[in-house]
Amino acid sequence: PLGSDAAGRDLYSRLLWAVRPTLLLVGIVATVRLGLGLLIGLLAGWLRGATGRLLDGLITGASAAPVLVVALAAIAFVGVQRGLVAFMLGLCLTGWAETARQVENRTRSVRMENYIDAARSLGASEGRLLFNHTLRHILPLLGMLLAVEVSSVLMVTAGLGFLGYYIGGGVWVTVDDFVAR
C-alpha cells in the first residue's frame, strides 16, 4: 500500500519490521508501569500510618520527577548500547506514579464505603477486604489506565528519539557514497 523504494523493496513491510522493537518496548513498559502503579496505589490508599505516608510520599516524589529527564539519566547510566533493557529501566522508574495516584484515590474512596465496614465487622481480614472488595472496584479502571500508559510511553519514546536516543544505539547504513550514522 505504501509502494516501494528505488531498490524495489516494499516500504510497508519495512515499516512494520522497523516498528517491532518500539511496540515490544511500549507493551512491556506499559504493563510494568500499570502493575507497579496498581500495587503501590492499592497499598498507599489502603494502609494507614507510617507505611501509608511513606508510600504516598514515594508517589508524590515520583510524580514530581520529569519522566523524560529520569529516562535520559537512567539510559545514560545503564548505556544506550544495552538496548531494550536500558529503555525499559528508564521508562519504568517514574512513569508509574500517575497510575498509582489514580488507584490510590479510588482505593481511599472505596475504603470509606459502608460495605467495607460491614465486611470488617463480620470478620473479613484486611487482605480479603483489599483484594475481594476493593480491587473489584479498581479493575474497571485498568483498561483506561493501560491506554494512558501506552500513550505516555509512546510520547516519551518519541521524545527520546528526538533527542537522539534510539533503541539499541546507532546503526551504520550506507547512503550513496558515504557512511552515515
Coordinates of N, CA, C and O in Angstrom, one line a residue:
P1 N 0.8 -1.2 0.0 CA 0.0 0.0 0.0 C 0.8 1.3 0.0 O 0.4 2.3 -0.4
L2 N 2.1 1.2 0.5 CA 2.9 2.4 0.5 C 3.9 2.4 -0.7 O 4.7 3.4 -0.8
G3 N 3.9 1.4 -1.5 CA 4.7 1.4 -2.7 C 6.1 0.8 -2.3 O 6.3 0.1 -1.4
S4 N 7.1 1.1 -3.2 CA 8.4 0.6 -3.0 C 9.4 1.7 -3.1 O 9.2 2.8 -3.7
D5 N 10.7 1.4 -2.6 CA 11.7 2.4 -2.8 C 12.5 2.2 -4.1 O 12.0 1.4 -4.9
A6 N 13.6 2.9 -4.3 CA 14.3 2.9 -5.5 C 14.9 1.5 -5.8 O 15.1 1.1 -6.9
A7 N 15.1 0.7 -4.7 CA 15.7 -0.6 -4.9 C 14.6 -1.7 -5.0 O 15.0 -2.9 -5.2
G8 N 13.4 -1.3 -5.0 CA 12.3 -2.3 -5.2 C 11.8 -2.9 -4.0 O 11.0 -3.9 -4.0
R9 N 12.2 -2.5 -2.8 CA 11.8 -3.1 -1.5 C 10.4 -2.5 -1.1 O 10.2 -1.3 -1.2
D10 N 9.6 -3.3 -0.5 CA 8.2 -2.9 -0.1 C 8.4 -2.1 1.2 O 8.9 -2.5 2.2
L11 N 7.9 -0.8 1.1 CA 8.0 0.1 2.2 C 7.1 -0.3 3.4 O 7.5 -0.1 4.6
Y12 N 6.0 -0.8 3.1 CA 5.0 -1.2 4.2 C 5.6 -2.3 5.1 O 5.6 -2.2 6.3
S13 N 6.2 -3.3 4.5 CA 6.8 -4.4 5.3 C 8.0 -3.9 6.0 O 8.3 -4.3 7.1
R14 N 8.8 -3.1 5.4 CA 10.0 -2.5 6.1 C 9.6 -1.6 7.3 O 10.2 -1.6 8.3
L15 N 8.5 -0.9 7.1 CA 8.0 -0.1 8.2 C 7.5 -0.9 9.4 O 7.8 -0.7 10.5
L16 N 6.7 -2.0 9.1 CA 6.3 -2.9 10.1 C 7.5 -3.6 10.8 O 7.5 -3.7 12.1
W17 N 8.5 -3.9 10.1 CA 9.7 -4.5 10.7 C 10.4 -3.6 11.6 O 10.9 -3.9 12.6
A18 N 10.4 -2.3 11.2 CA 11.1 -1.3 12.0 C 10.4 -0.9 13.2 O 11.0 -0.5 14.2
V19 N 9.1 -1.0 13.3 CA 8.3 -0.6 14.4 C 8.2 -1.7 15.5 O 7.9 -1.5 16.7
R20 N 8.6 -2.9 15.2 CA 8.6 -4.1 16.1 C 9.3 -3.8 17.5 O 8.7 -4.0 18.5
P21 N 10.5 -3.3 17.5 CA 11.2 -3.1 18.8 C 10.4 -2.0 19.6 O 10.3 -2.2 20.9
T22 N 9.9 -1.0 19.0 CA 9.2 0.0 19.7 C 7.9 -0.5 20.3 O 7.6 -0.2 21.4
L23 N 7.2 -1.3 19.5 CA 5.9 -1.8 20.1 C 6.2 -2.8 21.2 O 5.4 -2.9 22.1
L24 N 7.3 -3.6 21.1 CA 7.6 -4.5 22.1 C 8.0 -3.7 23.4 O 7.5 -4.0 24.5
L25 N 8.8 -2.7 23.2 CA 9.1 -1.8 24.4 C 7.9 -1.2 25.0 O 7.7 -1.2 26.2
V26 N 7.0 -0.7 24.2 CA 5.8 0.0 24.7 C 4.9 -1.0 25.4 O 4.4 -0.7 26.5
G27 N 4.7 -2.2 24.9 CA 3.9 -3.2 25.6 C 4.4 -3.6 26.9 O 3.7 -3.7 27.9
I28 N 5.7 -3.9 27.0 CA 6.3 -4.3 28.2 C 6.3 -3.2 29.2 O 5.9 -3.4 30.4
V29 N 6.8 -2.0 28.8 CA 6.9 -0.9 29.8 C 5.5 -0.5 30.3 O 5.3 -0.2 31.5
A30 N 4.5 -0.4 29.4 CA 3.1 -0.1 29.9 C 2.6 -1.1 30.9 O 2.0 -0.7 31.8
T31 N 2.8 -2.4 30.6 CA 2.4 -3.4 31.5 C 3.1 -3.3 32.9 O 2.4 -3.4 33.9
V32 N 4.4 -3.1 32.9 CA 5.1 -3.0 34.1 C 4.7 -1.7 34.9 O 4.5 -1.8 36.1
R33 N 4.6 -0.6 34.2 CA 4.1 0.6 34.8 C 2.7 0.5 35.4 O 2.4 1.0 36.5
L34 N 1.8 -0.2 34.7 CA 0.5 -0.4 35.2 C 0.5 -1.3 36.4 O -0.2 -1.1 37.4
G35 N 1.3 -2.4 36.4 CA 1.4 -3.3 37.6 C 2.0 -2.6 38.8 O 1.5 -2.7 39.9
L36 N 3.1 -1.8 38.6 CA 3.7 -1.1 39.7 C 2.7 -0.1 40.3 O 2.5 0.1 41.5
G37 N 2.1 0.7 39.4 CA 1.1 1.7 39.8 C -0.1 1.1 40.6 O -0.5 1.7 41.6
L38 N -0.6 0.0 40.1 CA -1.7 -0.7 40.8 C -1.3 -1.2 42.1 O -2.0 -0.9 43.1
L39 N -0.1 -1.8 42.3 CA 0.3 -2.3 43.5 C 0.6 -1.2 44.5 O 0.1 -1.2 45.7
I40 N 1.4 -0.3 44.1 CA 1.8 0.8 45.0 C 0.5 1.7 45.4 O 0.4 2.1 46.5
G41 N -0.3 1.9 44.4 CA -1.5 2.7 44.7 C -2.5 2.0 45.6 O -3.1 2.7 46.5
L42 N -2.7 0.7 45.4 CA -3.5 0.0 46.3 C -3.0 0.0 47.8 O -3.8 0.3 48.7
L43 N -1.7 -0.2 47.9 CA -1.1 -0.2 49.3 C -1.2 1.2 49.9 O -1.4 1.4 51.1
A44 N -0.9 2.2 49.1 CA -0.9 3.6 49.6 C -2.3 4.0 50.0 O -2.4 4.8 50.9
G45 N -3.3 3.6 49.3 CA -4.6 4.0 49.6 C -5.2 3.2 50.7 O -6.1 3.7 51.4
W46 N -4.7 2.0 50.9 CA -5.3 1.1 51.9 C -4.6 1.3 53.3 O -5.3 1.3 54.3
L47 N -3.3 1.3 53.3 CA -2.6 1.3 54.5 C -2.6 2.7 55.2 O -2.6 3.7 54.5
R48 N -2.6 2.7 56.5 CA -2.6 4.0 57.2 C -1.3 4.0 58.1 O -0.6 3.0 58.2
G49 N -1.0 5.1 58.6 CA 0.2 5.2 59.5 C 1.4 5.5 58.7 O 1.4 6.1 57.6
A50 N 2.5 5.1 59.2 CA 3.8 5.5 58.6 C 4.0 4.8 57.2 O 4.5 5.5 56.3
T51 N 3.6 3.6 57.1 CA 3.7 2.9 55.8 C 2.9 3.6 54.7 O 3.4 3.8 53.6
G52 N 1.7 4.0 55.0 CA 0.8 4.7 54.1 C 1.4 6.1 53.7 O 1.4 6.5 52.5
R53 N 1.9 6.8 54.7 CA 2.5 8.1 54.4 C 3.8 7.9 53.6 O 4.1 8.8 52.7
L54 N 4.6 6.9 53.9 CA 5.8 6.6 53.1 C 5.5 6.4 51.6 O 6.1 6.9 50.7
L55 N 4.5 5.5 51.4 CA 4.1 5.2 50.0 C 3.5 6.4 49.3 O 3.7 6.7 48.1
D56 N 2.7 7.2 50.0 CA 2.2 8.5 49.5 C 3.3 9.4 49.1 O 3.3 10.1 48.1
G57 N 4.3 9.5 50.0 CA 5.5 10.4 49.7 C 6.3 9.8 48.5 O 6.8 10.6 47.7
L58 N 6.3 8.5 48.3 CA 7.0 7.9 47.2 C 6.3 8.3 45.9 O 6.9 8.6 44.9
I59 N 5.0 8.2 45.9 CA 4.2 8.6 44.7 C 4.3 10.0 44.4 O 4.5 10.4 43.2
T60 N 4.3 10.9 45.4 CA 4.5 12.3 45.2 C 5.9 12.6 44.7 O 6.0 13.4 43.7
G61 N 6.9 12.0 45.2 CA 8.3 12.2 44.7 C 8.4 11.7 43.2 O 9.1 12.4 42.4
A62 N 7.8 10.6 42.9 CA 7.9 10.0 41.6 C 7.1 10.9 40.6 O 7.5 11.1 39.4
S63 N 6.0 11.5 41.1 CA 5.2 12.4 40.2 C 6.0 13.7 40.0 O 5.8 14.3 38.9
A64 N 6.8 14.1 40.9 CA 7.5 15.4 40.8 C 8.7 15.3 39.8 O 9.0 16.3 39.2
A65 N 9.2 14.2 39.6 CA 10.4 14.0 38.7 C 9.9 13.9 37.3 O 9.0 13.1 37.0
P66 N 10.4 14.7 36.4 CA 10.0 14.6 35.0 C 10.5 13.2 34.4 O 11.6 12.8 34.5
V67 N 9.5 12.6 33.7 CA 9.8 11.2 33.2 C 10.9 11.3 32.2 O 11.8 10.4 32.2
L68 N 10.9 12.3 31.3 CA 11.9 12.3 30.2 C 13.3 12.5 30.8 O 14.3 11.9 30.4
V69 N 13.4 13.3 31.8 CA 14.8 13.6 32.4 C 15.3 12.3 33.2 O 16.4 12.0 33.0
V70 N 14.4 11.7 33.9 CA 14.7 10.5 34.6 C 15.1 9.4 33.6 O 16.1 8.6 33.8
A71 N 14.3 9.3 32.5 CA 14.6 8.3 31.5 C 16.0 8.5 30.8 O 16.8 7.6 30.6
L72 N 16.3 9.8 30.5 CA 17.6 10.1 30.0 C 18.7 9.8 30.9 O 19.7 9.2 30.5
A73 N 18.6 10.1 32.2 CA 19.6 9.8 33.2 C 19.8 8.3 33.3 O 20.9 7.8 33.4
A74 N 18.7 7.5 33.4 CA 18.8 6.1 33.5 C 19.4 5.4 32.3 O 20.3 4.5 32.4
I75 N 19.0 5.9 31.1 CA 19.6 5.3 29.9 C 21.1 5.7 29.8 O 21.9 4.8 29.3
A76 N 21.5 6.9 30.1 CA 22.9 7.3 30.1 C 23.7 6.5 31.1 O 24.8 6.1 30.9
F77 N 23.1 6.2 32.3 CA 23.8 5.4 33.3 C 23.9 4.0 32.9 O 25.0 3.4 33.1
V78 N 22.9 3.3 32.4 CA 23.0 1.9 32.0 C 23.7 1.8 30.7 O 24.5 0.8 30.5
G79 N 23.5 2.7 29.8 CA 24.2 2.7 28.5 C 23.2 2.4 27.4 O 22.5 1.4 27.5
V80 N 23.2 3.2 26.4 CA 22.2 3.0 25.3 C 22.5 1.8 24.5 O 21.6 1.2 23.8
Q81 N 23.7 1.2 24.6 CA 24.1 0.0 23.8 C 23.4 -1.2 24.4 O 23.3 -2.2 23.7
R82 N 22.9 -1.1 25.6 CA 22.2 -2.3 26.2 C 20.8 -2.5 25.6 O 20.1 -3.5 25.9
G83 N 20.3 -1.6 24.8 CA 19.1 -1.7 24.0 C 17.8 -1.6 24.9 O 17.7 -0.7 25.6
L84 N 16.9 -2.6 24.7 CA 15.6 -2.5 25.4 C 15.7 -2.5 26.9 O 14.9 -1.8 27.5
V85 N 16.7 -3.1 27.5 CA 16.8 -3.1 28.9 C 17.0 -1.7 29.5 O 16.4 -1.3 30.4
A86 N 17.9 -0.9 28.8 CA 18.1 0.4 29.3 C 16.9 1.3 29.1 O 16.5 2.1 30.0
F87 N 16.2 1.1 28.0 CA 15.0 1.9 27.8 C 13.9 1.5 28.8 O 13.1 2.4 29.3
M88 N 13.7 0.2 29.0 CA 12.7 -0.3 30.0 C 12.9 0.3 31.4 O 12.0 0.8 32.0
L89 N 14.2 0.2 31.8 CA 14.5 0.7 33.1 C 14.2 2.2 33.2 O 13.6 2.7 34.2
G90 N 14.7 2.9 32.2 CA 14.5 4.4 32.2 C 13.0 4.8 32.2 O 12.6 5.8 32.9
L91 N 12.2 4.1 31.4 CA 10.8 4.5 31.3 C 10.0 4.0 32.5 O 8.9 4.5 32.7
C92 N 10.4 3.0 33.2 CA 9.6 2.4 34.3 C 10.0 3.1 35.7 O 9.2 2.8 36.6
L93 N 11.0 3.8 35.8 CA 11.4 4.4 37.1 C 10.4 5.3 37.7 O 10.1 5.2 38.9
T94 N 9.8 6.2 36.9 CA 8.9 7.2 37.5 C 7.5 7.2 36.8 O 6.6 7.9 37.2
G95 N 7.4 6.5 35.7 CA 6.2 6.6 34.9 C 4.9 6.0 35.6 O 3.8 6.3 35.2
W96 N 5.1 5.2 36.6 CA 4.0 4.5 37.2 C 3.2 5.4 38.2 O 2.2 5.1 38.7
A97 N 3.8 6.6 38.5 CA 3.2 7.5 39.5 C 1.8 7.9 39.2 O 1.0 8.0 40.1
E98 N 1.5 8.3 37.9 CA 0.2 8.8 37.6 C -0.9 7.7 37.9 O -2.0 7.9 38.4
T99 N -0.6 6.4 37.5 CA -1.5 5.3 37.7 C -1.6 5.1 39.2 O -2.7 4.8 39.7
A100 N -0.5 5.1 39.9 CA -0.6 4.9 41.4 C -1.5 5.9 42.0 O -2.2 5.6 43.0
R101 N -1.4 7.2 41.6 CA -2.2 8.2 42.2 C -3.7 8.0 41.9 O -4.5 8.2 42.8
Q102 N -4.0 7.6 40.7 CA -5.4 7.3 40.4 C -6.0 6.1 41.2 O -7.1 6.2 41.8
V103 N -5.2 5.1 41.3 CA -5.6 3.9 42.1 C -5.6 4.2 43.6 O -6.6 3.8 44.3
E104 N -4.7 5.0 44.1 CA -4.7 5.4 45.5 C -6.0 6.2 45.8 O -6.7 5.9 46.8
N105 N -6.4 7.2 45.0 CA -7.6 7.9 45.2 C -8.8 7.1 45.2 O -9.7 7.2 46.0
R106 N -8.9 6.2 44.3 CA -10.1 5.3 44.2 C -10.1 4.3 45.4 O -11.2 4.0 45.9
T107 N -9.0 3.8 45.8 CA -8.9 2.9 46.9 C -9.4 3.6 48.2 O -10.1 3.1 49.0
R108 N -8.9 4.9 48.4 CA -9.4 5.6 49.6 C -10.9 5.9 49.6 O -11.5 5.8 50.6
S109 N -11.4 6.1 48.4 CA -12.9 6.4 48.4 C -13.7 5.1 48.6 O -14.7 5.1 49.3
V110 N -13.1 3.9 48.1 CA -13.8 2.7 48.4 C -13.7 2.3 49.8 O -14.6 1.7 50.4
R111 N -12.5 2.6 50.4 CA -12.3 2.2 51.8 C -13.3 2.9 52.8 O -13.6 2.3 53.8
M112 N -13.9 4.0 52.4 CA -14.8 4.7 53.2 C -16.3 4.2 53.1 O -17.2 4.7 53.8
E113 N -16.5 3.3 52.2 CA -17.9 2.8 51.9 C -18.4 1.9 53.1 O -17.6 1.3 53.8
N114 N -19.7 1.9 53.2 CA -20.3 1.2 54.3 C -20.1 -0.3 54.2 O -20.0 -1.0 55.2
Y115 N -20.1 -0.9 53.0 CA -20.0 -2.3 52.9 C -18.6 -2.8 53.3 O -18.4 -3.9 53.7
I116 N -17.6 -1.9 53.3 CA -16.3 -2.3 53.8 C -16.3 -2.4 55.3 O -15.8 -3.4 55.9
D117 N -17.0 -1.5 56.0 CA -17.2 -1.6 57.4 C -18.0 -2.8 57.8 O -17.7 -3.4 58.8
A118 N -19.0 -3.1 57.0 CA -19.9 -4.2 57.3 C -19.1 -5.5 57.2 O -19.2 -6.4 58.0
A119 N -18.3 -5.6 56.1 CA -17.5 -6.8 55.9 C -16.4 -7.0 57.0 O -16.1 -8.1 57.5
R120 N -15.9 -5.8 57.5 CA -14.9 -5.9 58.6 C -15.6 -6.3 59.9 O -15.0 -7.1 60.6
S121 N -16.8 -5.8 60.1 CA -17.5 -6.2 61.3 C -17.9 -7.7 61.3 O -18.1 -8.3 62.4
L122 N -18.0 -8.3 60.1 CA -18.4 -9.7 60.0 C -17.1 -10.6 60.1 O -17.2 -11.8 60.0
G123 N -15.9 -10.0 60.2 CA -14.7 -10.7 60.5 C -13.8 -10.9 59.2 O -12.9 -11.8 59.3
A124 N -14.1 -10.2 58.2 CA -13.2 -10.3 57.0 C -11.8 -9.7 57.3 O -11.7 -8.7 58.0
S125 N -10.8 -10.4 56.8 CA -9.4 -10.0 57.1 C -9.1 -8.8 56.2 O -9.8 -8.5 55.2
E126 N -8.0 -8.1 56.5 CA -7.6 -6.9 55.7 C -7.3 -7.3 54.2 O -7.6 -6.6 53.3
G127 N -6.6 -8.5 54.1 CA -6.3 -8.9 52.7 C -7.6 -9.2 51.9 O -7.7 -8.9 50.7
R128 N -8.5 -9.9 52.6 CA -9.8 -10.2 51.9 C -10.5 -8.9 51.5 O -11.1 -8.7 50.4
L129 N -10.5 -7.9 52.4 CA -11.2 -6.6 52.1 C -10.5 -5.9 51.0 O -11.1 -5.3 50.1
L130 N -9.2 -6.0 50.9 CA -8.4 -5.3 49.9 C -8.6 -6.0 48.5 O -8.9 -5.3 47.5
F131 N -8.5 -7.3 48.5 CA -8.5 -8.0 47.2 C -9.9 -8.3 46.7 O -10.2 -8.3 45.5
N132 N -10.8 -8.7 47.6 CA -12.1 -9.2 47.2 C -13.1 -8.0 47.0 O -14.0 -8.1 46.2
H133 N -12.9 -7.0 47.9 CA -13.9 -5.9 47.8 C -13.4 -4.6 47.2 O -14.1 -4.0 46.4
T134 N -12.1 -4.3 47.4 CA -11.6 -3.0 46.9 C -11.1 -3.2 45.5 O -11.4 -2.4 44.6
L135 N -10.4 -4.3 45.2 CA -9.8 -4.5 43.9 C -10.9 -4.6 42.8 O -10.7 -4.2 41.7
R136 N -12.0 -5.1 43.2 CA -13.1 -5.3 42.2 C -13.6 -3.9 41.7 O -14.1 -3.8 40.6
H137 N -13.5 -2.9 42.5 CA -13.9 -1.6 42.0 C -12.8 -0.8 41.3 O -13.1 0.2 40.6
I138 N -11.6 -1.3 41.3 CA -10.5 -0.7 40.6 C -10.3 -1.4 39.3 O -9.8 -0.7 38.3
L139 N -10.6 -2.6 39.1 CA -10.4 -3.4 37.9 C -11.0 -2.7 36.6 O -10.4 -2.7 35.6
P140 N -12.2 -2.1 36.7 CA -12.7 -1.4 35.5 C -11.9 -0.3 35.0 O -11.9 0.1 33.9
L141 N -11.0 0.3 35.9 CA -10.2 1.4 35.5 C -9.0 1.0 34.7 O -8.3 1.8 34.1
L142 N -8.6 -0.3 34.8 CA -7.4 -0.8 34.2 C -7.3 -0.6 32.7 O -6.2 -0.3 32.2
G143 N -8.4 -0.7 32.0 CA -8.4 -0.5 30.5 C -8.0 0.9 30.2 O -7.2 1.2 29.3
M144 N -8.6 1.8 30.9 CA -8.3 3.3 30.7 C -6.9 3.6 31.1 O -6.2 4.3 30.4
L145 N -6.5 3.0 32.2 CA -5.1 3.3 32.7 C -4.1 2.7 31.8 O -3.0 3.3 31.6
L146 N -4.3 1.5 31.2 CA -3.4 0.9 30.2 C -3.3 1.8 29.0 O -2.2 2.0 28.5
A147 N -4.4 2.3 28.5 CA -4.4 3.2 27.3 C -3.6 4.5 27.6 O -2.8 5.0 26.8
V148 N -3.7 5.0 28.8 CA -2.9 6.2 29.2 C -1.4 5.9 29.3 O -0.6 6.6 28.8
E149 N -1.1 4.7 29.8 CA 0.3 4.3 29.9 C 0.9 4.1 28.6 O 2.0 4.5 28.3
V150 N 0.2 3.4 27.7 CA 0.7 3.2 26.3 C 1.0 4.5 25.6 O 2.0 4.7 25.0
S151 N 0.0 5.5 25.7 CA 0.2 6.8 25.1 C 1.4 7.5 25.7 O 2.2 8.2 25.0
S152 N 1.5 7.4 27.0 CA 2.6 8.1 27.7 C 4.0 7.5 27.3 O 4.9 8.3 27.1
V153 N 4.0 6.2 27.2 CA 5.3 5.6 26.8 C 5.7 5.9 25.4 O 6.8 6.2 25.1
L154 N 4.7 6.0 24.5 CA 4.9 6.4 23.1 C 5.4 7.8 23.0 O 6.4 8.1 22.3
M155 N 4.9 8.7 23.8 CA 5.3 10.1 23.8 C 6.7 10.2 24.3 O 7.5 11.0 23.7
V156 N 7.0 9.6 25.4 CA 8.4 9.7 26.0 C 9.4 9.0 25.0 O 10.5 9.5 24.8
T157 N 9.0 7.9 24.4 CA 9.9 7.3 23.4 C 10.2 8.2 22.2 O 11.3 8.3 21.7
A158 N 9.1 8.9 21.8 CA 9.3 9.8 20.7 C 10.2 11.0 21.1 O 11.0 11.4 20.3
G159 N 10.0 11.4 22.3 CA 10.9 12.5 22.8 C 12.3 12.1 22.9 O 13.3 12.8 22.6
L160 N 12.6 10.8 23.4 CA 13.9 10.3 23.4 C 14.5 10.2 22.0 O 15.7 10.4 21.8
G161 N 13.7 9.7 21.1 CA 14.2 9.6 19.7 C 14.5 11.0 19.1 O 15.5 11.1 18.4
F162 N 13.7 12.0 19.5 CA 14.0 13.3 19.0 C 15.4 13.8 19.6 O 16.1 14.6 18.9
L163 N 15.7 13.4 20.8 CA 16.9 13.8 21.4 C 18.1 12.9 21.0 O 19.2 13.2 21.4
G164 N 17.9 11.9 20.2 CA 18.9 11.1 19.6 C 19.2 9.8 20.4 O 20.2 9.1 20.1
Y165 N 18.3 9.4 21.2 CA 18.4 8.1 21.9 C 17.4 7.1 21.3 O 16.2 7.3 21.3
Y166 N 18.0 6.1 20.6 CA 17.3 5.1 19.9 C 17.5 3.7 20.6 O 18.5 3.5 21.2
I167 N 16.6 2.8 20.4 CA 16.7 1.5 21.0 C 17.9 0.8 20.3 O 17.9 0.7 19.1
G168 N 18.8 0.4 21.1 CA 20.0 -0.3 20.6 C 21.1 0.6 20.1 O 22.1 0.1 19.6
G169 N 21.0 1.9 20.3 CA 22.1 2.8 19.9 C 22.0 3.1 18.5 O 21.0 3.0 17.8
G170 N 23.1 3.5 17.9 CA 23.2 3.9 16.5 C 23.4 2.7 15.6 O 23.8 1.7 15.9
V171 N 23.0 2.9 14.3 CA 23.2 1.9 13.3 C 23.9 2.5 12.1 O 23.5 3.7 11.7
W172 N 24.9 1.9 11.5 CA 25.6 2.4 10.4 C 24.9 1.9 9.1 O 24.7 0.7 8.9
V173 N 24.6 2.8 8.2 CA 23.9 2.5 7.0 C 24.7 3.2 5.9 O 25.2 4.3 6.1
T174 N 24.8 2.6 4.7 CA 25.5 3.2 3.6 C 24.5 4.1 2.8 O 23.4 3.6 2.4
V175 N 24.8 5.4 2.7 CA 24.0 6.3 2.0 C 24.8 6.9 0.8 O 25.7 7.6 1.0
D176 N 24.5 6.4 -0.4 CA 25.2 6.8 -1.6 C 26.7 6.6 -1.5 O 27.2 5.4 -1.4
D177 N 27.5 7.6 -1.4 CA 29.0 7.5 -1.4 C 29.6 7.6 0.0 O 30.9 7.5 0.1
F178 N 28.9 7.8 1.0 CA 29.5 8.0 2.4 C 28.7 7.1 3.4 O 27.6 6.7 3.1
V179 N 29.3 7.0 4.5 CA 28.7 6.2 5.6 C 28.1 7.2 6.6 O 28.9 8.1 7.1
A180 N 26.9 7.0 7.0 CA 26.3 7.9 8.0 C 25.7 7.1 9.2 O 25.4 5.9 9.0
R181 N 25.7 7.7 10.3 CA 25.1 7.1 11.5 C 23.7 7.5 11.7 O 23.3 8.6 11.7

